Amino acid sequence: MKIFAGLCAAAVLATTGGAGAQQIAGNYHVAGKTVEGRDYAGTARIETRSTTDCRIRWNTGRVSQGVCRMNDGKFVATLKDRSGQPEVVTYDVMSDGRLNGVVTVADKKGSGREVLTPIR
């Protein structure tokens, strides 16, 4: 568990060039599938804290908050899942503004999926 938490922190704190967090700040529609295979939907808001760092807040039936960072065209967010386990979402930033994510949860097999679509 401590190793996973350390990896989460390392993923968020890694620094390289690439698009900045300001370019993805805003409100999003959320659609996803949990590691267990359950569908979920809602909204998310990304707020910048610096050129690369940000905060993200999901509302998908309950509110979750996390920290996030842009890194070479990847957007990485960390949070805790419903049971309190550390969770990492690694998103590909698409040319149309969507964020296509893969969700990993500590001590759970498999991965989930999440798509954030900008609310325009």
mmCIF file of C-alpha atoms in Angstrom:
data_model
loop_
_atom_site.group_PDB
_atom_site.id
_atom_site.type_symbol
_atom_site.label_atom_id
_atom_site.label_comp_id
_atom_site.label_asym_id
_atom_site.label_seq_id
_atom_site.Cartn_x
_atom_site.Cartn_y
_atom_site.Cartn_z
ATOM 1 C CA MET A 1 0.000 0.000 0.000
ATOM 2 C CA LYS A 2 2.772 2.456 0.906
ATOM 3 C CA ILE A 3 4.585 1.615 -2.324
ATOM 4 C CA PHE A 4 1.436 2.316 -4.354
ATOM 5 C CA ALA A 5 0.889 5.628 -2.547
ATOM 6 C CA GLY A 6 4.507 6.548 -3.301
ATOM 7 C CA LEU A 7 4.001 5.735 -6.986
ATOM 8 C CA CYS A 8 0.869 7.906 -7.018
ATOM 9 C CA ALA A 9 2.820 10.813 -5.596
ATOM 10 C CA ALA A 10 5.678 10.263 -8.044
ATOM 11 C CA ALA A 11 3.263 10.225 -10.990
ATOM 12 C CA VAL A 12 1.751 13.530 -9.961
ATOM 13 C CA LEU A 13 5.044 15.202 -9.057
ATOM 14 C CA ALA A 14 6.989 14.210 -12.180
ATOM 15 C CA THR A 15 8.007 17.286 -14.163
ATOM 16 C CA THR A 16 8.716 17.636 -17.861
ATOM 17 C CA GLY A 17 7.607 19.885 -20.689
ATOM 18 C CA GLY A 18 4.323 19.671 -22.550
ATOM 19 C CA ALA A 19 0.938 21.308 -22.457
ATOM 20 C CA GLY A 20 0.146 23.213 -19.307
ATOM 21 C CA ALA A 21 -2.662 22.658 -16.859
ATOM 22 C CA GLN A 22 -4.293 25.961 -17.896
ATOM 23 C CA GLN A 23 -5.153 24.431 -21.268
ATOM 24 C CA ILE A 24 -7.419 21.840 -19.651
ATOM 25 C CA ALA A 25 -8.969 23.961 -16.890
ATOM 26 C CA GLY A 26 -12.762 24.017 -16.952
ATOM 27 C CA ASN A 27 -15.918 21.957 -16.580
ATOM 28 C CA TYR A 28 -16.423 18.471 -18.016
ATOM 29 C CA HIS A 29 -19.065 15.795 -18.457
ATOM 30 C CA VAL A 30 -17.840 12.508 -16.933
ATOM 31 C CA ALA A 31 -18.628 9.017 -18.241
ATOM 32 C CA GLY A 32 -16.846 5.978 -16.910
ATOM 33 C CA LYS A 33 -16.733 2.366 -15.863
ATOM 34 C CA THR A 34 -15.323 1.341 -12.484
ATOM 35 C CA VAL A 35 -12.709 -1.370 -12.009
ATOM 36 C CA GLU A 36 -15.650 -3.587 -10.957
ATOM 37 C CA GLY A 37 -17.479 -2.848 -14.250
ATOM 38 C CA ARG A 38 -20.154 -0.422 -12.983
ATOM 39 C CA ASP A 39 -21.050 2.549 -15.183
ATOM 40 C CA TYR A 40 -21.063 6.045 -13.718
ATOM 41 C CA ALA A 41 -21.610 9.583 -14.976
ATOM 42 C CA GLY A 42 -21.564 13.136 -13.719
ATOM 43 C CA THR A 43 -19.410 16.223 -13.950
ATOM 44 C CA ALA A 44 -15.860 17.303 -13.126
ATOM 45 C CA ARG A 45 -14.150 20.647 -12.668
ATOM 46 C CA ILE A 46 -10.431 21.221 -13.164
ATOM 47 C CA GLU A 47 -8.873 24.320 -11.590
ATOM 48 C CA THR A 48 -5.264 25.304 -12.197
ATOM 49 C CA ARG A 49 -2.806 26.029 -9.417
ATOM 50 C CA SER A 50 0.276 26.642 -11.614
ATOM 51 C CA THR A 51 1.373 26.089 -15.205
ATOM 52 C CA THR A 52 1.397 22.305 -14.629
ATOM 53 C CA ASP A 53 -0.450 21.618 -11.354
ATOM 54 C CA CYS A 54 -4.185 21.576 -10.723
ATOM 55 C CA ARG A 55 -7.021 20.357 -8.555
ATOM 56 C CA ILE A 56 -9.884 18.238 -9.843
ATOM 57 C CA ARG A 57 -13.322 17.701 -8.341
ATOM 58 C CA TRP A 58 -15.677 14.984 -9.572
ATOM 59 C CA ASN A 59 -19.408 14.830 -8.824
ATOM 60 C CA THR A 60 -20.633 11.382 -9.853
ATOM 61 C CA GLY A 61 -23.252 10.736 -7.202
ATOM 62 C CA ARG A 62 -20.739 11.672 -4.541
ATOM 63 C CA VAL A 63 -18.056 14.327 -4.557
ATOM 64 C CA SER A 64 -14.401 13.285 -4.893
ATOM 65 C CA GLN A 65 -11.434 15.631 -4.976
ATOM 66 C CA GLY A 66 -7.876 15.112 -6.085
ATOM 67 C CA VAL A 67 -4.687 16.676 -7.330
ATOM 68 C CA CYS A 68 -3.604 16.593 -10.943
ATOM 69 C CA ARG A 69 -0.708 17.434 -13.216
ATOM 70 C CA MET A 70 0.059 17.765 -16.943
ATOM 71 C CA ASN A 71 3.093 15.818 -18.137
ATOM 72 C CA ASP A 72 4.101 15.433 -21.814
ATOM 73 C CA GLY A 73 0.570 15.251 -23.206
ATOM 74 C CA LYS A 74 -0.634 13.091 -20.327
ATOM 75 C CA PHE A 75 -2.890 14.332 -17.602
ATOM 76 C CA VAL A 76 -2.580 12.449 -14.305
ATOM 77 C CA ALA A 77 -4.969 12.726 -11.341
ATOM 78 C CA THR A 78 -4.932 11.046 -7.933
ATOM 79 C CA LEU A 79 -7.764 10.639 -5.452
ATOM 80 C CA LYS A 80 -9.258 8.069 -3.085
ATOM 81 C CA ASP A 81 -12.008 5.718 -4.231
ATOM 82 C CA ARG A 82 -15.278 5.101 -2.351
ATOM 83 C CA SER A 83 -13.567 2.653 0.016
ATOM 84 C CA GLY A 84 -10.651 5.033 0.697
ATOM 85 C CA GLN A 85 -8.148 3.239 -1.541
ATOM 86 C CA PRO A 86 -5.668 5.382 -3.529
ATOM 87 C CA GLU A 87 -6.665 5.755 -7.163
ATOM 88 C CA VAL A 88 -4.709 7.065 -10.161
ATOM 89 C CA VAL A 89 -6.269 8.150 -13.448
ATOM 90 C CA THR A 90 -3.948 8.652 -16.417
ATOM 91 C CA TYR A 91 -5.638 10.537 -19.263
ATOM 92 C CA ASP A 92 -4.629 10.984 -22.877
ATOM 93 C CA VAL A 93 -5.379 14.551 -23.963
ATOM 94 C CA MET A 94 -7.253 14.349 -27.270
ATOM 95 C CA SER A 95 -7.166 17.024 -29.985
ATOM 96 C CA ASP A 96 -10.902 17.743 -29.488
ATOM 97 C CA GLY A 97 -10.351 18.494 -25.783
ATOM 98 C CA ARG A 98 -11.612 15.177 -24.423
ATOM 99 C CA LEU A 99 -9.558 13.414 -21.753
ATOM 100 C CA ASN A 100 -9.557 9.610 -22.168
ATOM 101 C CA GLY A 101 -8.523 7.965 -18.914
ATOM 102 C CA VAL A 102 -7.451 4.623 -17.517
ATOM 103 C CA VAL A 103 -8.255 4.162 -13.815
ATOM 104 C CA THR A 104 -6.053 2.106 -11.475
ATOM 105 C CA VAL A 105 -7.077 1.421 -7.870
ATOM 106 C CA ALA A 106 -4.717 0.097 -5.178
ATOM 107 C CA ASP A 107 -5.128 -3.604 -4.412
ATOM 108 C CA LYS A 108 -7.735 -4.161 -7.151
ATOM 109 C CA LYS A 109 -7.227 -6.228 -10.293
ATOM 110 C CA GLY A 110 -7.916 -4.710 -13.678
ATOM 111 C CA SER A 111 -8.582 -1.125 -14.621
ATOM 112 C CA GLY A 112 -11.491 1.182 -15.209
ATOM 113 C CA ARG A 113 -12.107 3.751 -17.929
ATOM 114 C CA GLU A 114 -13.167 7.375 -17.778
ATOM 115 C CA VAL A 115 -13.807 10.043 -20.386
ATOM 116 C CA LEU A 116 -13.998 13.730 -19.541
ATOM 117 C CA THR A 117 -15.709 15.766 -22.272
ATOM 118 C CA PRO A 118 -15.455 19.575 -22.108
ATOM 119 C CA ILE A 119 -18.701 21.419 -21.420
ATOM 120 C CA ARG A 120 -18.754 24.196 -23.992
#
